[in-house]
């Protein structure tokens, strides 16, 4: 059985792994208690040089070294990754207090239990988003019923190091989180692109339009983060008969329905992807 302090093992070395590493190391988590597996030696050398952590090309080493195993691979690669973790001589030979965390969309806890050949170990599904790369992420969490209080605290530490996190009432709610915050950054990027295009059409130089659109989005998001009342923020700059009121009058005609339709389309697609993963049709791209 592993001893405290807890040790972490990452299977996969993509951008989200690096974001989580930055967050964890920023909170003082010991480097010596982290190990990453990846088949590419060059990538492992880069990670070792950047973070000073342990690395291995062999996935099966991870559960031997770690009592928290983070499955940070694409949905279509998850089955192979889970299978590669199991001891070939004893497929169920995970340490008693081993916990698994998956950040792959659409892969259910039931599937993970099947591929790992265990229902005796806690499994957490996490849905982080890309702003985790700048420690401004939002992560939805759901776990199997076998998660201890101490393990739950560890999960919170991992994901709160890169933003906010919240535990969801059921596994199905992860599809809503995927549609709202998982895909959400792309919606905001597109809004900024549209603002830039509008500024250019009205005569601004492209670089100036881009600079002001991005800074405005950044400043508005920070104000929204600090305020408990979004409606009041909007009302404070919306003077009757003014420029803001003129714009909002046009937006209100269609924007609420457009936003709801878009988020629902993402939610429906997330539901479909989950069904595809279960039935084996895993060719669809994530998000």
Tab-separated table of C-alpha atoms in Angstrom:
chain	number	residue	atom	x	y	z
A	1	UNK	CA	0.000	0.000	0.000
A	2	UNK	CA	1.243	3.504	-0.872
A	3	UNK	CA	2.238	5.832	1.942
A	4	UNK	CA	1.533	9.530	2.252
A	5	UNK	CA	2.340	12.005	0.840
A	6	UNK	CA	0.218	11.027	-2.111
A	7	UNK	CA	1.891	10.188	-5.380
A	8	UNK	CA	0.491	11.066	-8.804
A	9	UNK	CA	0.900	9.289	-12.112
A	10	UNK	CA	-0.152	10.735	-15.466
A	11	UNK	CA	-0.886	8.499	-18.441
A	12	UNK	CA	-0.489	10.855	-21.387
A	13	UNK	CA	1.507	14.066	-21.714
A	14	UNK	CA	-0.666	16.527	-23.623
A	15	UNK	CA	-1.524	20.168	-22.895
A	16	UNK	CA	-3.974	19.346	-20.110
A	17	UNK	CA	-1.368	17.230	-18.344
A	18	UNK	CA	1.063	20.145	-18.487
A	19	UNK	CA	-1.621	22.551	-17.237
A	20	UNK	CA	-2.351	20.305	-14.258
A	21	UNK	CA	1.362	19.924	-13.550
A	22	UNK	CA	1.841	23.698	-13.552
A	23	UNK	CA	-1.056	24.062	-11.125
A	24	UNK	CA	0.080	21.283	-8.810
A	25	UNK	CA	3.701	22.371	-8.663
A	26	UNK	CA	2.519	25.928	-8.088
A	27	UNK	CA	0.765	24.752	-4.919
A	28	UNK	CA	3.916	23.075	-3.658
A	29	UNK	CA	3.180	19.458	-4.566
A	30	UNK	CA	6.517	17.565	-4.441
A	31	UNK	CA	8.044	16.894	-7.858
A	32	UNK	CA	9.473	13.574	-6.736
A	33	UNK	CA	5.947	12.260	-6.168
A	34	UNK	CA	4.901	12.734	-9.808
A	35	UNK	CA	5.505	10.326	-12.685
A	36	UNK	CA	4.383	10.581	-16.325
A	37	UNK	CA	4.191	7.879	-18.962
A	38	UNK	CA	4.362	8.537	-22.686
A	39	UNK	CA	5.618	6.390	-25.578
A	40	UNK	CA	7.760	9.182	-27.048
A	41	UNK	CA	11.205	9.459	-25.463
A	42	UNK	CA	11.781	12.989	-26.789
A	43	UNK	CA	8.593	14.191	-25.104
A	44	UNK	CA	9.605	12.524	-21.847
A	45	UNK	CA	13.017	14.211	-21.915
A	46	UNK	CA	11.333	17.579	-22.445
A	47	UNK	CA	8.963	17.005	-19.518
A	48	UNK	CA	11.777	15.857	-17.233
A	49	UNK	CA	13.825	18.916	-18.103
A	50	UNK	CA	10.882	21.294	-17.652
A	51	UNK	CA	9.377	19.874	-14.466
A	52	UNK	CA	12.054	17.697	-12.826
A	53	UNK	CA	9.616	14.797	-12.452
A	54	UNK	CA	9.890	11.051	-13.008
A	55	UNK	CA	9.066	9.690	-16.467
A	56	UNK	CA	8.577	6.290	-18.070
A	57	UNK	CA	7.638	4.947	-21.520
A	58	UNK	CA	5.780	2.052	-19.839
A	59	UNK	CA	2.188	2.729	-18.731
A	60	UNK	CA	2.149	-0.296	-16.417
A	61	UNK	CA	4.749	1.414	-14.203
A	62	UNK	CA	2.328	4.214	-13.301
A	63	UNK	CA	0.023	2.333	-10.884
A	64	UNK	CA	3.099	0.777	-9.271
A	65	UNK	CA	4.500	4.218	-8.471
A	66	UNK	CA	1.291	6.182	-7.897
A	67	UNK	CA	-1.847	5.971	-5.799
A	68	UNK	CA	-3.614	8.576	-7.942
A	69	UNK	CA	-3.591	7.668	-11.637
A	70	UNK	CA	-4.711	10.426	-14.016
A	71	UNK	CA	-5.848	9.121	-17.403
A	72	UNK	CA	-5.046	12.056	-19.656
A	73	UNK	CA	-5.547	10.540	-23.103
A	74	UNK	CA	-8.037	11.011	-25.940
A	75	UNK	CA	-11.345	9.118	-25.718
A	76	UNK	CA	-10.428	6.869	-28.634
A	77	UNK	CA	-7.192	5.882	-26.856
A	78	UNK	CA	-8.694	5.231	-23.428
A	79	UNK	CA	-9.416	1.513	-23.753
A	80	UNK	CA	-5.836	0.743	-24.803
A	81	UNK	CA	-4.479	2.999	-22.050
A	82	UNK	CA	-6.540	1.263	-19.356
A	83	UNK	CA	-5.554	-2.172	-20.610
A	84	UNK	CA	-1.878	-1.198	-20.602
A	85	UNK	CA	-2.036	-0.307	-16.900
A	86	UNK	CA	-2.988	-3.798	-15.809
A	87	UNK	CA	-0.400	-6.273	-14.639
A	88	UNK	CA	-0.167	-8.988	-17.292
A	89	UNK	CA	0.162	-11.723	-14.671
A	90	UNK	CA	-2.574	-10.363	-12.378
A	91	UNK	CA	-4.921	-7.932	-14.223
A	92	UNK	CA	-6.598	-6.819	-10.980
A	93	UNK	CA	-3.370	-6.211	-9.061
A	94	UNK	CA	-3.823	-2.507	-8.224
A	95	UNK	CA	-2.889	-1.325	-4.745
A	96	UNK	CA	-5.839	-1.111	-2.380
A	97	UNK	CA	-5.901	2.701	-2.171
A	98	UNK	CA	-5.329	3.411	-5.874
A	99	UNK	CA	-7.679	6.016	-7.368
A	100	UNK	CA	-8.229	6.700	-11.076
A	101	UNK	CA	-9.144	10.053	-12.647
A	102	UNK	CA	-10.249	10.284	-16.283
A	103	UNK	CA	-10.443	13.574	-18.188
A	104	UNK	CA	-11.760	12.007	-21.404
A	105	UNK	CA	-15.199	13.156	-22.564
A	106	UNK	CA	-17.845	10.520	-23.188
A	107	UNK	CA	-16.113	7.619	-21.417
A	108	UNK	CA	-18.344	6.426	-18.580
A	109	UNK	CA	-17.303	5.123	-15.196
A	110	UNK	CA	-18.833	1.773	-16.121
A	111	UNK	CA	-16.586	1.563	-19.189
A	112	UNK	CA	-13.505	2.502	-17.186
A	113	UNK	CA	-14.318	-0.170	-14.605
A	114	UNK	CA	-14.681	-2.716	-17.393
A	115	UNK	CA	-11.401	-1.797	-19.086
A	116	UNK	CA	-9.474	-1.573	-15.806
A	117	UNK	CA	-11.099	-4.815	-14.622
A	118	UNK	CA	-12.003	-3.338	-11.251
A	119	UNK	CA	-15.032	-1.966	-9.463
A	120	UNK	CA	-13.202	-1.962	-6.131
A	121	UNK	CA	-11.214	1.221	-6.783
A	122	UNK	CA	-12.552	4.789	-6.872
A	123	UNK	CA	-12.909	6.326	-10.316
A	124	UNK	CA	-13.413	10.034	-10.936
A	125	UNK	CA	-14.530	11.606	-14.185
A	126	UNK	CA	-13.342	15.171	-14.672
A	127	UNK	CA	-14.327	17.645	-17.387
A	128	UNK	CA	-11.745	20.472	-17.347
A	129	UNK	CA	-11.490	23.126	-20.037
A	130	UNK	CA	-8.582	24.732	-21.871
A	131	UNK	CA	-8.306	27.902	-19.701
A	132	UNK	CA	-6.754	25.511	-17.163
A	133	UNK	CA	-3.601	26.219	-19.185
A	134	UNK	CA	-3.590	29.743	-17.717
A	135	UNK	CA	-4.960	28.657	-14.300
A	136	UNK	CA	-8.440	30.000	-15.131
A	137	UNK	CA	-10.120	26.668	-15.799
A	138	UNK	CA	-13.487	25.276	-14.763
A	139	UNK	CA	-13.783	21.544	-14.040
A	140	UNK	CA	-16.887	19.457	-13.442
A	141	UNK	CA	-16.336	16.333	-11.308
A	142	UNK	CA	-18.228	13.122	-10.636
A	143	UNK	CA	-17.040	10.019	-8.834
A	144	UNK	CA	-18.019	6.450	-8.201
A	145	UNK	CA	-19.407	5.846	-4.712
A	146	UNK	CA	-16.123	4.528	-3.335
A	147	UNK	CA	-14.316	7.875	-2.992
A	148	UNK	CA	-12.999	8.619	0.492
A	149	UNK	CA	-12.951	12.093	2.027
A	150	UNK	CA	-9.146	12.240	1.750
A	151	UNK	CA	-9.242	11.205	-1.905
A	152	UNK	CA	-11.902	13.807	-2.634
A	153	UNK	CA	-9.660	16.457	-1.087
A	154	UNK	CA	-6.825	15.316	-3.347
A	155	UNK	CA	-9.020	15.630	-6.443
A	156	UNK	CA	-10.017	19.130	-5.356
A	157	UNK	CA	-6.369	20.072	-4.929
A	158	UNK	CA	-5.487	18.853	-8.414
A	159	UNK	CA	-8.181	20.790	-10.256
A	160	UNK	CA	-8.448	23.854	-8.039
A	161	UNK	CA	-4.780	24.424	-8.778
A	162	UNK	CA	-5.811	25.401	-12.319
A	163	UNK	CA	-9.094	27.227	-11.632
A	164	UNK	CA	-12.412	26.283	-10.039
A	165	UNK	CA	-14.045	22.876	-9.699
A	166	UNK	CA	-17.394	21.523	-8.547
A	167	UNK	CA	-18.827	18.086	-7.828
A	168	UNK	CA	-21.873	17.216	-9.930
A	169	UNK	CA	-25.005	15.405	-8.704
A	170	UNK	CA	-24.856	12.701	-11.385
A	171	UNK	CA	-22.666	11.469	-14.238
A	172	UNK	CA	-25.070	12.699	-16.920
A	173	UNK	CA	-24.457	16.291	-15.792
A	174	UNK	CA	-20.936	16.012	-17.240
A	175	UNK	CA	-22.495	16.318	-20.698
A	176	UNK	CA	-23.978	19.679	-19.684
A	177	UNK	CA	-20.587	20.818	-18.347
A	178	UNK	CA	-18.995	19.717	-21.616
A	179	UNK	CA	-21.440	21.870	-23.587
A	180	UNK	CA	-21.255	24.874	-21.259
A	181	UNK	CA	-17.629	25.162	-20.160
A	182	UNK	CA	-15.784	22.414	-22.020
A	183	UNK	CA	-16.692	23.886	-25.401
A	184	UNK	CA	-17.446	27.334	-23.949
A	185	UNK	CA	-14.049	28.974	-24.534
A	186	UNK	CA	-14.512	28.499	-28.294
A	187	UNK	CA	-17.839	30.354	-28.111
A	188	UNK	CA	-16.145	33.302	-26.435
A	189	UNK	CA	-13.275	33.258	-28.916
A	190	UNK	CA	-15.778	33.382	-31.773
A	191	UNK	CA	-17.625	36.299	-30.145
A	192	UNK	CA	-14.336	38.205	-29.951
A	193	UNK	CA	-13.630	37.376	-33.605
A	194	UNK	CA	-17.037	38.814	-34.540
A	195	UNK	CA	-16.376	41.959	-32.501
A	196	UNK	CA	-13.035	42.407	-34.270
A	197	UNK	CA	-14.663	41.958	-37.679
A	198	UNK	CA	-17.339	44.531	-36.821
A	199	UNK	CA	-14.707	47.057	-35.717
A	200	UNK	CA	-12.744	46.575	-38.942
A	201	UNK	CA	-15.863	47.048	-41.075
A	202	UNK	CA	-16.510	50.328	-39.260
A	203	UNK	CA	-13.020	51.582	-40.133
A	204	UNK	CA	-10.586	50.493	-37.429
A	205	UNK	CA	-7.198	49.058	-38.304
A	206	UNK	CA	-7.258	45.240	-37.764
A	207	UNK	CA	-4.616	45.260	-35.022
A	208	UNK	CA	-6.371	48.035	-33.114
A	209	UNK	CA	-9.754	46.311	-33.431
A	210	UNK	CA	-8.220	43.075	-32.141
A	211	UNK	CA	-6.465	44.773	-29.237
A	212	UNK	CA	-9.576	46.589	-28.040
A	213	UNK	CA	-11.946	43.641	-28.526
A	214	UNK	CA	-9.699	41.272	-26.551
A	215	UNK	CA	-9.023	43.796	-23.763
A	216	UNK	CA	-12.743	44.560	-23.489
A	217	UNK	CA	-13.577	40.852	-23.171
A	218	UNK	CA	-10.824	40.412	-20.591
A	219	UNK	CA	-11.942	43.397	-18.541
A	220	UNK	CA	-15.627	42.459	-18.718
A	221	UNK	CA	-14.871	38.894	-17.611
A	222	UNK	CA	-12.852	40.186	-14.640
A	223	UNK	CA	-15.693	42.510	-13.611
A	224	UNK	CA	-18.184	39.658	-13.927
A	225	UNK	CA	-15.911	37.474	-11.803
A	226	UNK	CA	-15.815	40.081	-9.037
A	227	UNK	CA	-19.505	41.028	-9.078
A	228	UNK	CA	-22.418	39.031	-7.614
A	229	UNK	CA	-24.877	40.717	-9.995
A	230	UNK	CA	-24.325	40.518	-13.753
A	231	UNK	CA	-27.623	42.248	-14.507
A	232	UNK	CA	-26.576	45.310	-12.496
A	233	UNK	CA	-23.223	45.448	-14.276
A	234	UNK	CA	-25.039	45.538	-17.597
A	235	UNK	CA	-27.605	48.065	-16.437
A	236	UNK	CA	-24.932	50.404	-15.069
A	237	UNK	CA	-23.536	51.016	-18.568
A	238	UNK	CA	-26.845	50.858	-20.443
A	239	UNK	CA	-28.202	54.403	-20.419
A	240	UNK	CA	-31.684	54.917	-21.907
A	241	UNK	CA	-31.336	56.074	-25.503
A	242	UNK	CA	-27.593	55.538	-25.478
A	243	UNK	CA	-25.201	53.511	-27.617
A	244	UNK	CA	-25.208	50.408	-25.409
A	245	UNK	CA	-29.007	50.359	-25.320
A	246	UNK	CA	-29.103	50.546	-29.120
A	247	UNK	CA	-26.801	47.548	-29.458
A	248	UNK	CA	-28.554	45.465	-26.790
A	249	UNK	CA	-31.917	46.108	-28.446
A	250	UNK	CA	-30.609	44.297	-31.533
A	251	UNK	CA	-28.894	41.524	-29.586
A	252	UNK	CA	-31.996	40.735	-27.554
A	253	UNK	CA	-33.940	39.995	-30.721
A	254	UNK	CA	-31.951	36.833	-31.434
A	255	UNK	CA	-28.930	36.310	-29.180
A	256	UNK	CA	-30.615	34.449	-26.268
A	257	UNK	CA	-32.108	31.891	-28.655
A	258	UNK	CA	-28.874	31.593	-30.625
A	259	UNK	CA	-26.842	30.930	-27.463
A	260	UNK	CA	-29.333	28.399	-26.112
A	261	UNK	CA	-29.511	26.632	-29.475
A	262	UNK	CA	-25.730	26.431	-29.700
A	263	UNK	CA	-25.221	25.100	-26.169
A	264	UNK	CA	-28.007	22.567	-26.699
A	265	UNK	CA	-26.395	21.424	-29.961
A	266	UNK	CA	-23.121	20.860	-28.080
A	267	UNK	CA	-25.007	19.007	-25.328
A	268	UNK	CA	-26.799	16.778	-27.852
A	269	UNK	CA	-23.486	16.026	-29.533
A	270	UNK	CA	-21.936	15.170	-26.175
A	271	UNK	CA	-24.786	12.744	-25.483
A	272	UNK	CA	-24.298	11.181	-28.916
A	273	UNK	CA	-20.556	10.863	-28.388
A	274	UNK	CA	-21.159	9.057	-25.108
A	275	UNK	CA	-23.464	6.620	-26.896
A	276	UNK	CA	-20.895	6.141	-29.666
A	277	UNK	CA	-18.204	5.320	-27.109
A	278	UNK	CA	-20.458	2.724	-25.496
A	279	UNK	CA	-21.374	1.079	-28.812
A	280	UNK	CA	-17.781	1.194	-30.081
A	281	UNK	CA	-18.167	3.890	-32.721
A	282	UNK	CA	-15.313	6.064	-31.509
A	283	UNK	CA	-14.267	7.757	-34.737
A	284	UNK	CA	-15.862	11.082	-33.871
A	285	UNK	CA	-13.541	13.871	-32.758
A	286	UNK	CA	-13.647	15.176	-29.209
A	287	UNK	CA	-15.567	18.466	-28.904
